[in-house]
Amino acid sequence: MLPLEGKVAVITGGTSGIGACTAEVFVTNGAKVVIAGRRQDRGQELAGKLGDAASFIRTDVSVEADVNGMIDHAVGCFGRLDCLMNNAGMGSRYAAIADVDLEQFDAVIAVHLRAVLAGMKYAARVMAEQGTGSIINVASVNGFRAGLGGYYYSAAKAGSIHLTRCAAMELGEKGIRVNSLSPGMIATGGFAKNMGMQPDEADGHPEYAEAAISSVVARWQPLQYVGRTDDIAQAALFLASDASRFVTGQNLVVDGGISAGWPIAAVRPDRELFFRTIQASLSAHSA
Ligand SMILES: NC(=O)c1ccc[n+]([C@@H]2O[C@H](COP(=O)([O-])OP(=O)(O)OC[C@H]3O[C@@H](n4cnc5c(N)ncnc54)[C@H](OP(=O)(O)O)[C@@H]3O)[C@@H](O)[C@H]2O)c1
């Protein structure tokens, strides 16, 4: 039996990148999937490729009525709801504190945090009646490690990680597991979109992100290869399946080791400098 046999999942931001890859992996593993996003043509094309096991619904996750309609659509199409992956997102450019734009902050919070709460609100109703369900909130290493991401994005992702824990505390007694999944640097079109490229064009060129990630990977990440959408989809598969039946309230980090510490390539010169300096001091002392 496939790990997601008989299960129904909704994936927001399923029209590209991590969400689209996860939709494919879920279907391959036996699930029925609702793909949600704003780009109708792209969403329908992707759902069409996945066949009867998939359906697309146009959804802007920053609109509560759309989120409600998305959950109703899943139940209407496939009769139940076992997994909600709150994955929709956009990047945000770095701005210094003096230059922050509060309207942009609100827009980022609306998609990365408010929509996560809205998704859980409508999904939990259905899952509670079933007595089972798994909610996966896609966060980021920027949600718990400062310095790499911009203020709006990092704060929204931090909020999403803690919202996950809070919801897990309430929903556990109803049989619903809630976890966040925090990717590191993953080669998707998201980065080029954030730099102003048209979404469809950016999604066709993940290699731009791959080149940018490759340029810093040696100093930022202990594993010396670029993260792919499938790395996140496989972790989502684990969280959606019964293999993770005892896992809730956790933040599963899939980042090539970025958040674990300083890669040796980054600290080697400083480590050598440190030991040379202390050696010189000791030699001077004993002379
Ligand atoms: N790539 C990385 O390195 C990385 C790292 C950490 C975390 N993440 C997170 O992973 C998630 C997916 O990102 P990705 O890299 O796969 O980027 P992506 O390919 O640009 O995917 C983002 C998705 O979100 C959808 N979306 C954006 N705004 C939406 C809205 N208002 N309503 C509904 N859907 C919306 C987009 O679809 P439409 O345009 O069709 O609406 C798109 O399908 C995001 O939450 C991101 O923050 C990514």
mmCIF file of C-alpha atoms and ligand atoms in Angstrom:
data_model
loop_
_atom_site.group_PDB
_atom_site.id
_atom_site.type_symbol
_atom_site.label_atom_id
_atom_site.label_comp_id
_atom_site.label_asym_id
_atom_site.label_seq_id
_atom_site.Cartn_x
_atom_site.Cartn_y
_atom_site.Cartn_z
ATOM 1 C CA MET A 1 0.000 0.000 0.000
ATOM 2 C CA LEU A 2 1.270 3.474 -0.874
ATOM 3 C CA PRO A 3 1.919 5.804 2.104
ATOM 4 C CA LEU A 4 -0.831 8.280 1.152
ATOM 5 C CA GLU A 5 -3.355 5.747 -0.217
ATOM 6 C CA GLY A 6 -6.902 6.982 0.495
ATOM 7 C CA LYS A 7 -5.722 10.375 1.733
ATOM 8 C CA VAL A 8 -6.776 13.795 0.421
ATOM 9 C CA ALA A 9 -4.436 16.786 0.569
ATOM 10 C CA VAL A 10 -4.734 20.496 -0.186
ATOM 11 C CA ILE A 11 -1.523 22.286 -1.172
ATOM 12 C CA THR A 12 -1.543 26.079 -1.311
ATOM 13 C CA GLY A 13 0.974 27.623 -3.667
ATOM 14 C CA GLY A 14 0.722 24.401 -5.652
ATOM 15 C CA THR A 15 1.181 26.093 -9.024
ATOM 16 C CA SER A 16 4.992 26.115 -8.913
ATOM 17 C CA GLY A 17 8.187 25.300 -7.034
ATOM 18 C CA ILE A 18 7.932 23.342 -3.793
ATOM 19 C CA GLY A 19 4.123 23.146 -3.904
ATOM 20 C CA ALA A 20 3.950 21.779 -7.470
ATOM 21 C CA CYS A 21 6.640 19.194 -6.748
ATOM 22 C CA THR A 22 4.873 18.128 -3.544
ATOM 23 C CA ALA A 23 1.579 17.737 -5.430
ATOM 24 C CA GLU A 24 3.297 15.352 -7.833
ATOM 25 C CA VAL A 25 5.010 13.387 -5.046
ATOM 26 C CA PHE A 26 1.742 13.113 -3.086
ATOM 27 C CA VAL A 27 -0.161 11.803 -6.130
ATOM 28 C CA THR A 28 2.630 9.315 -6.908
ATOM 29 C CA ASN A 29 2.281 8.118 -3.333
ATOM 30 C CA GLY A 30 -1.451 7.499 -3.584
ATOM 31 C CA ALA A 31 -3.071 10.798 -2.530
ATOM 32 C CA LYS A 32 -5.791 12.859 -4.136
ATOM 33 C CA VAL A 33 -4.607 16.467 -4.250
ATOM 34 C CA VAL A 34 -6.187 19.906 -4.536
ATOM 35 C CA ILE A 35 -3.768 22.436 -5.976
ATOM 36 C CA ALA A 36 -4.510 26.004 -4.880
ATOM 37 C CA GLY A 37 -3.011 29.194 -6.269
ATOM 38 C CA ARG A 38 -3.886 32.358 -8.188
ATOM 39 C CA ARG A 39 -2.657 31.416 -11.674
ATOM 40 C CA GLN A 40 -5.593 29.592 -13.240
ATOM 41 C CA ASP A 41 -3.927 28.434 -16.494
ATOM 42 C CA ARG A 42 -0.895 27.067 -14.779
ATOM 43 C CA GLY A 43 -2.890 25.380 -12.008
ATOM 44 C CA GLN A 44 -5.271 23.720 -14.444
ATOM 45 C CA GLU A 45 -2.414 22.533 -16.629
ATOM 46 C CA LEU A 46 -0.625 20.977 -13.653
ATOM 47 C CA ALA A 47 -3.802 19.324 -12.325
ATOM 48 C CA GLY A 48 -4.511 18.032 -15.845
ATOM 49 C CA LYS A 49 -1.068 16.382 -15.978
ATOM 50 C CA LEU A 50 -1.774 14.611 -12.671
ATOM 51 C CA GLY A 51 -5.115 13.274 -13.958
ATOM 52 C CA ASP A 52 -8.171 12.318 -11.899
ATOM 53 C CA ALA A 53 -6.184 12.391 -8.677
ATOM 54 C CA ALA A 54 -5.828 16.179 -8.844
ATOM 55 C CA SER A 55 -8.026 19.256 -8.999
ATOM 56 C CA PHE A 56 -7.168 22.943 -9.177
ATOM 57 C CA ILE A 57 -9.023 25.758 -7.456
ATOM 58 C CA ARG A 58 -8.147 29.385 -7.966
ATOM 59 C CA THR A 59 -7.341 30.719 -4.510
ATOM 60 C CA ASP A 60 -5.832 33.890 -3.138
ATOM 61 C CA VAL A 61 -4.841 32.791 0.353
ATOM 62 C CA SER A 62 -4.942 36.366 1.633
ATOM 63 C CA VAL A 63 -8.744 36.314 1.091
ATOM 64 C CA GLU A 64 -10.526 34.362 3.837
ATOM 65 C CA ALA A 65 -13.511 33.437 1.636
ATOM 66 C CA ASP A 66 -11.117 31.891 -0.915
ATOM 67 C CA VAL A 67 -9.496 29.772 1.789
ATOM 68 C CA ASN A 68 -12.906 28.597 3.004
ATOM 69 C CA GLY A 69 -13.887 27.795 -0.613
ATOM 70 C CA MET A 70 -10.633 25.885 -1.149
ATOM 71 C CA ILE A 71 -11.344 23.532 1.771
ATOM 72 C CA ASP A 72 -14.982 23.096 0.638
ATOM 73 C CA HIS A 73 -13.688 22.278 -2.853
ATOM 74 C CA ALA A 74 -11.456 19.499 -1.509
ATOM 75 C CA VAL A 75 -14.293 17.926 0.455
ATOM 76 C CA GLY A 76 -16.698 18.365 -2.493
ATOM 77 C CA CYS A 77 -14.276 16.746 -4.970
ATOM 78 C CA PHE A 78 -12.736 13.999 -2.889
ATOM 79 C CA GLY A 79 -15.006 13.582 0.179
ATOM 80 C CA ARG A 80 -12.536 14.265 2.992
ATOM 81 C CA LEU A 81 -9.400 16.161 4.021
ATOM 82 C CA ASP A 82 -6.344 14.494 5.531
ATOM 83 C CA CYS A 83 -3.607 17.037 4.908
ATOM 84 C CA LEU A 84 -3.361 20.784 4.447
ATOM 85 C CA MET A 85 0.016 22.111 3.345
ATOM 86 C CA ASN A 86 0.096 25.875 3.851
ATOM 87 C CA ASN A 87 2.878 26.590 1.382
ATOM 88 C CA ALA A 88 1.855 29.709 -0.599
ATOM 89 C CA GLY A 89 4.386 32.468 -0.363
ATOM 90 C CA MET A 90 6.398 35.204 -1.940
ATOM 91 C CA GLY A 91 9.781 36.603 -1.049
ATOM 92 C CA SER A 92 10.423 40.033 0.340
ATOM 93 C CA ARG A 93 13.328 42.331 -0.350
ATOM 94 C CA TYR A 94 15.628 43.340 2.467
ATOM 95 C CA ALA A 95 15.006 46.840 3.817
ATOM 96 C CA ALA A 96 16.848 48.489 6.697
ATOM 97 C CA ILE A 97 14.731 49.417 9.729
ATOM 98 C CA ALA A 98 14.740 53.082 8.694
ATOM 99 C CA ASP A 99 13.315 52.167 5.283
ATOM 100 C CA VAL A 100 10.678 49.586 6.147
ATOM 101 C CA ASP A 101 7.395 49.892 4.266
ATOM 102 C CA LEU A 102 4.533 48.939 6.567
ATOM 103 C CA GLU A 103 2.136 48.236 3.699
ATOM 104 C CA GLN A 104 4.577 45.682 2.314
ATOM 105 C CA PHE A 105 4.913 44.241 5.793
ATOM 106 C CA ASP A 106 1.107 43.806 5.972
ATOM 107 C CA ALA A 107 1.079 42.128 2.536
ATOM 108 C CA VAL A 108 3.777 39.638 3.539
ATOM 109 C CA ILE A 109 2.065 38.893 6.855
ATOM 110 C CA ALA A 110 -1.245 38.357 5.013
ATOM 111 C CA VAL A 111 0.202 35.529 2.901
ATOM 112 C CA HIS A 112 2.792 33.976 5.215
ATOM 113 C CA LEU A 113 0.999 34.201 8.564
ATOM 114 C CA ARG A 114 -2.663 35.288 8.396
ATOM 115 C CA ALA A 115 -3.355 32.812 5.576
ATOM 116 C CA VAL A 116 -1.746 30.016 7.585
ATOM 117 C CA LEU A 117 -4.171 30.727 10.421
ATOM 118 C CA ALA A 118 -7.105 30.919 7.996
ATOM 119 C CA GLY A 119 -6.133 27.598 6.410
ATOM 120 C CA MET A 120 -5.931 25.909 9.803
ATOM 121 C CA LYS A 121 -9.291 27.405 10.816
ATOM 122 C CA TYR A 122 -11.206 25.827 7.920
ATOM 123 C CA ALA A 123 -9.188 22.610 7.647
ATOM 124 C CA ALA A 124 -9.414 21.830 11.365
ATOM 125 C CA ARG A 125 -13.229 21.834 11.234
ATOM 126 C CA VAL A 126 -13.235 19.017 8.687
ATOM 127 C CA MET A 127 -10.332 17.123 10.258
ATOM 128 C CA ALA A 128 -11.883 17.330 13.754
ATOM 129 C CA GLU A 129 -15.066 15.634 12.477
ATOM 130 C CA GLN A 130 -12.930 12.870 10.959
ATOM 131 C CA GLY A 131 -10.800 12.654 14.128
ATOM 132 C CA THR A 132 -7.600 12.740 12.068
ATOM 133 C CA GLY A 133 -5.496 15.081 9.941
ATOM 134 C CA SER A 134 -2.040 16.517 9.348
ATOM 135 C CA ILE A 135 -1.343 20.219 8.835
ATOM 136 C CA ILE A 136 2.039 21.244 7.420
ATOM 137 C CA ASN A 137 2.979 24.912 7.550
ATOM 138 C CA VAL A 138 5.899 25.721 5.281
ATOM 139 C CA ALA A 139 8.114 28.164 7.164
ATOM 140 C CA SER A 140 11.840 28.858 6.601
ATOM 141 C CA VAL A 141 15.242 28.871 8.293
ATOM 142 C CA ASN A 142 14.693 32.645 8.291
ATOM 143 C CA GLY A 143 11.934 32.053 10.836
ATOM 144 C CA PHE A 144 14.428 31.100 13.536
ATOM 145 C CA ARG A 145 17.837 32.259 12.296
ATOM 146 C CA ALA A 146 18.335 35.993 11.874
ATOM 147 C CA GLY A 147 20.551 37.788 9.400
ATOM 148 C CA LEU A 148 19.777 36.145 6.062
ATOM 149 C CA GLY A 149 16.190 37.208 5.326
ATOM 150 C CA GLY A 150 14.352 40.512 5.332
ATOM 151 C CA TYR A 151 12.361 41.710 8.349
ATOM 152 C CA TYR A 152 8.848 41.089 6.988
ATOM 153 C CA TYR A 153 9.521 37.590 5.715
ATOM 154 C CA SER A 154 11.566 36.490 8.728
ATOM 155 C CA ALA A 155 9.026 37.776 11.241
ATOM 156 C CA ALA A 156 6.140 36.170 9.342
ATOM 157 C CA LYS A 157 7.916 32.810 9.201
ATOM 158 C CA ALA A 158 8.830 33.018 12.909
ATOM 159 C CA GLY A 159 5.144 33.660 13.607
ATOM 160 C CA SER A 160 4.156 30.693 11.489
ATOM 161 C CA ILE A 161 6.513 28.369 13.409
ATOM 162 C CA HIS A 162 5.064 29.422 16.761
ATOM 163 C CA LEU A 163 1.479 29.423 15.472
ATOM 164 C CA THR A 164 2.148 25.810 14.506
ATOM 165 C CA ARG A 165 3.127 24.879 18.052
ATOM 166 C CA CYS A 166 0.114 26.703 19.520
ATOM 167 C CA ALA A 167 -2.313 24.977 17.138
ATOM 168 C CA ALA A 168 -0.698 21.598 17.808
ATOM 169 C CA MET A 169 -1.461 22.032 21.521
ATOM 170 C CA GLU A 170 -5.158 22.611 20.847
ATOM 171 C CA LEU A 171 -5.734 20.203 17.997
ATOM 172 C CA GLY A 172 -3.881 17.146 19.314
ATOM 173 C CA GLU A 173 -6.878 16.006 21.353
ATOM 174 C CA LYS A 174 -8.906 16.028 18.122
ATOM 175 C CA GLY A 175 -6.414 13.733 16.386
ATOM 176 C CA ILE A 176 -4.919 16.521 14.260
ATOM 177 C CA ARG A 177 -1.144 16.859 13.992
ATOM 178 C CA VAL A 178 0.356 20.266 13.186
ATOM 179 C CA ASN A 179 3.989 20.709 12.174
ATOM 180 C CA SER A 180 6.035 23.286 10.347
ATOM 181 C CA LEU A 181 8.565 22.455 7.667
ATOM 182 C CA SER A 182 11.453 24.871 7.279
ATOM 183 C CA PRO A 183 13.404 24.749 4.027
ATOM 184 C CA GLY A 184 16.842 26.242 3.616
ATOM 185 C CA MET A 185 17.872 27.451 0.147
ATOM 186 C CA ILE A 186 15.883 25.584 -2.500
ATOM 187 C CA ALA A 187 16.274 26.251 -6.232
ATOM 188 C CA THR A 188 12.891 27.601 -7.361
ATOM 189 C CA GLY A 189 11.635 30.508 -9.413
ATOM 190 C CA GLY A 190 10.698 32.278 -6.182
ATOM 191 C CA PHE A 191 13.990 34.156 -6.013
ATOM 192 C CA ALA A 192 13.762 35.538 -9.566
ATOM 193 C CA LYS A 193 10.111 36.570 -8.952
ATOM 194 C CA ASN A 194 11.296 38.446 -5.915
ATOM 195 C CA MET A 195 13.818 40.272 -8.142
ATOM 196 C CA GLY A 196 10.996 41.353 -10.480
ATOM 197 C CA MET A 197 10.842 38.608 -13.141
ATOM 198 C CA GLN A 198 7.377 37.607 -14.390
ATOM 199 C CA PRO A 199 6.153 34.560 -12.396
ATOM 200 C CA ASP A 200 5.661 32.137 -15.316
ATOM 201 C CA GLU A 201 9.051 33.030 -16.757
ATOM 202 C CA ALA A 202 10.777 32.749 -13.379
ATOM 203 C CA ASP A 203 9.220 29.321 -12.748
ATOM 204 C CA GLY A 204 10.756 28.133 -16.014
ATOM 205 C CA HIS A 205 14.243 29.104 -14.857
ATOM 206 C CA PRO A 206 15.101 27.583 -11.466
ATOM 207 C CA GLU A 207 18.702 27.464 -12.713
ATOM 208 C CA TYR A 208 19.060 31.191 -11.906
ATOM 209 C CA ALA A 209 18.401 30.421 -8.250
ATOM 210 C CA GLU A 210 20.627 27.354 -8.491
ATOM 211 C CA ALA A 211 23.555 29.479 -9.726
ATOM 212 C CA ALA A 212 23.029 32.056 -6.976
ATOM 213 C CA ILE A 213 22.794 29.385 -4.278
ATOM 214 C CA SER A 214 25.883 27.606 -5.647
ATOM 215 C CA SER A 215 27.842 30.835 -5.331
ATOM 216 C CA VAL A 216 27.420 30.921 -1.537
ATOM 217 C CA VAL A 217 26.910 27.291 -0.622
ATOM 218 C CA ALA A 218 30.509 26.607 0.448
ATOM 219 C CA ARG A 219 30.400 29.222 3.191
ATOM 220 C CA TRP A 220 26.753 28.878 4.289
ATOM 221 C CA GLN A 221 25.909 25.196 4.113
ATOM 222 C CA PRO A 222 27.829 22.102 5.253
ATOM 223 C CA LEU A 223 26.294 19.900 2.537
ATOM 224 C CA GLN A 224 27.895 21.084 -0.687
ATOM 225 C CA TYR A 225 24.972 20.655 -3.061
ATOM 226 C CA VAL A 226 21.936 22.757 -3.873
ATOM 227 C CA GLY A 227 18.574 21.970 -2.256
ATOM 228 C CA ARG A 228 15.860 20.826 -4.663
ATOM 229 C CA THR A 229 12.068 20.985 -4.430
ATOM 230 C CA ASP A 230 12.002 17.196 -4.061
ATOM 231 C CA ASP A 231 14.019 17.464 -0.823
ATOM 232 C CA ILE A 232 11.114 19.393 0.696
ATOM 233 C CA ALA A 233 8.423 17.271 -0.955
ATOM 234 C CA GLN A 234 9.910 14.113 0.597
ATOM 235 C CA ALA A 235 9.842 15.706 4.057
ATOM 236 C CA ALA A 236 6.230 16.794 3.447
ATOM 237 C CA LEU A 237 5.413 13.212 2.420
ATOM 238 C CA PHE A 238 6.705 12.019 5.791
ATOM 239 C CA LEU A 239 4.656 14.629 7.690
ATOM 240 C CA ALA A 240 1.502 13.882 5.672
ATOM 241 C CA SER A 241 1.770 10.112 6.087
ATOM 242 C CA ASP A 242 1.093 7.909 9.092
ATOM 243 C CA ALA A 243 4.861 7.327 9.362
ATOM 244 C CA SER A 244 4.856 10.571 11.394
ATOM 245 C CA ARG A 245 1.789 9.635 13.510
ATOM 246 C CA PHE A 246 3.603 10.527 16.769
ATOM 247 C CA VAL A 247 5.077 13.826 15.518
ATOM 248 C CA THR A 248 3.308 17.091 16.295
ATOM 249 C CA GLY A 249 4.210 20.648 17.286
ATOM 250 C CA GLN A 250 7.639 20.297 15.639
ATOM 251 C CA ASN A 251 9.598 22.337 13.138
ATOM 252 C CA LEU A 252 11.245 19.958 10.663
ATOM 253 C CA VAL A 253 14.270 21.734 9.205
ATOM 254 C CA VAL A 254 15.463 20.658 5.749
ATOM 255 C CA ASP A 255 18.351 22.986 4.991
ATOM 256 C CA GLY A 256 21.550 21.088 4.185
ATOM 257 C CA GLY A 257 22.738 21.936 7.685
ATOM 258 C CA ILE A 258 22.660 25.756 7.374
ATOM 259 C CA SER A 259 21.047 26.242 10.769
ATOM 260 C CA ALA A 260 23.216 23.730 12.640
ATOM 261 C CA GLY A 261 26.318 25.897 12.887
ATOM 262 C CA TRP A 262 29.274 27.288 10.944
ATOM 263 C CA PRO A 263 30.481 25.179 7.986
ATOM 264 C CA ILE A 264 34.163 24.296 8.297
ATOM 265 C CA ALA A 265 34.986 26.124 5.035
ATOM 266 C CA ALA A 266 33.654 29.350 6.535
ATOM 267 C CA VAL A 267 35.487 29.112 9.857
ATOM 268 C CA ARG A 268 38.748 27.403 8.835
ATOM 269 C CA PRO A 269 40.698 30.668 8.297
ATOM 270 C CA ASP A 270 39.420 32.135 11.580
ATOM 271 C CA ARG A 271 40.135 28.910 13.450
ATOM 272 C CA GLU A 272 43.692 28.869 12.101
ATOM 273 C CA LEU A 273 44.108 32.551 12.979
ATOM 274 C CA PHE A 274 42.813 31.888 16.491
ATOM 275 C CA PHE A 275 45.267 29.039 17.126
ATOM 276 C CA ARG A 276 48.192 30.889 15.518
ATOM 277 C CA THR A 277 47.471 33.884 17.772
ATOM 278 C CA ILE A 278 47.207 31.890 20.972
ATOM 279 C CA GLN A 279 50.344 29.913 20.024
ATOM 280 C CA ALA A 280 52.230 33.167 19.466
ATOM 281 C CA SER A 281 51.051 34.501 22.853
ATOM 282 C CA LEU A 282 52.121 31.296 24.611
ATOM 283 C CA SER A 283 55.525 31.359 22.882
ATOM 284 C CA ALA A 284 56.015 35.005 23.868
ATOM 285 C CA HIS A 285 54.997 34.179 27.439
ATOM 286 C CA SER A 286 57.461 31.309 27.815
ATOM 287 C CA ALA A 287 60.337 33.176 26.141
HETATM 288 N N1 LIG B 1 12.790 28.350 -2.235
HETATM 289 C C1 LIG B 1 13.358 28.536 -1.055
HETATM 290 O O1 LIG B 1 14.581 28.634 -0.926
HETATM 291 C C2 LIG B 1 12.494 28.606 0.181
HETATM 292 C C3 LIG B 1 13.159 28.641 1.404
HETATM 293 C C4 LIG B 1 12.419 28.706 2.568
HETATM 294 C C5 LIG B 1 11.037 28.750 2.505
HETATM 295 N N2 LIG B 1 10.407 28.730 1.293
HETATM 296 C C6 LIG B 1 8.942 28.794 1.292
HETATM 297 O O2 LIG B 1 8.434 27.773 0.469
HETATM 298 C C7 LIG B 1 7.162 28.183 -0.038
HETATM 299 C C8 LIG B 1 7.115 27.934 -1.532
HETATM 300 O O3 LIG B 1 8.091 28.761 -2.167
HETATM 301 P P1 LIG B 1 8.821 28.369 -3.532
HETATM 302 O O4 LIG B 1 10.259 28.569 -3.324
HETATM 303 O O5 LIG B 1 8.315 27.080 -4.033
HETATM 304 O O6 LIG B 1 8.372 29.582 -4.472
HETATM 305 P P2 LIG B 1 7.377 29.663 -5.714
HETATM 306 O O7 LIG B 1 7.722 28.641 -6.734
HETATM 307 O O8 LIG B 1 7.359 31.094 -6.104
HETATM 308 O O9 LIG B 1 5.989 29.241 -5.094
HETATM 309 C C9 LIG B 1 5.151 30.138 -4.406
HETATM 310 C C10 LIG B 1 3.718 29.715 -4.634
HETATM 311 O O10 LIG B 1 2.848 30.517 -3.812
HETATM 312 C C11 LIG B 1 1.745 30.920 -4.600
HETATM 313 N N3 LIG B 1 1.209 32.158 -4.048
HETATM 314 C C12 LIG B 1 1.852 33.330 -3.822
HETATM 315 N N4 LIG B 1 0.997 34.236 -3.318
HETATM 316 C C13 LIG B 1 -0.216 33.617 -3.223
HETATM 317 C C14 LIG B 1 -1.495 34.018 -2.782
HETATM 318 N N5 LIG B 1 -1.730 35.250 -2.336
HETATM 319 N N6 LIG B 1 -2.502 33.123 -2.821
HETATM 320 C C15 LIG B 1 -2.287 31.858 -3.289
HETATM 321 N N7 LIG B 1 -1.103 31.413 -3.719
HETATM 322 C C16 LIG B 1 -0.075 32.299 -3.688
HETATM 323 C C17 LIG B 1 2.268 31.028 -6.034
HETATM 324 O O11 LIG B 1 1.242 30.727 -6.958
HETATM 325 P P3 LIG B 1 0.388 31.795 -7.783
HETATM 326 O O12 LIG B 1 1.337 32.800 -8.317
HETATM 327 O O13 LIG B 1 -0.277 30.949 -8.832
HETATM 328 O O14 LIG B 1 -0.598 32.357 -6.806
HETATM 329 C C18 LIG B 1 3.269 29.885 -6.079
HETATM 330 O O15 LIG B 1 2.639 28.688 -6.466
HETATM 331 C C19 LIG B 1 6.988 29.638 0.373
HETATM 332 O O16 LIG B 1 6.184 29.728 1.526
HETATM 333 C C20 LIG B 1 8.406 30.075 0.686
HETATM 334 O O17 LIG B 1 8.451 31.149 1.607
HETATM 335 C C21 LIG B 1 11.114 28.660 0.122
#
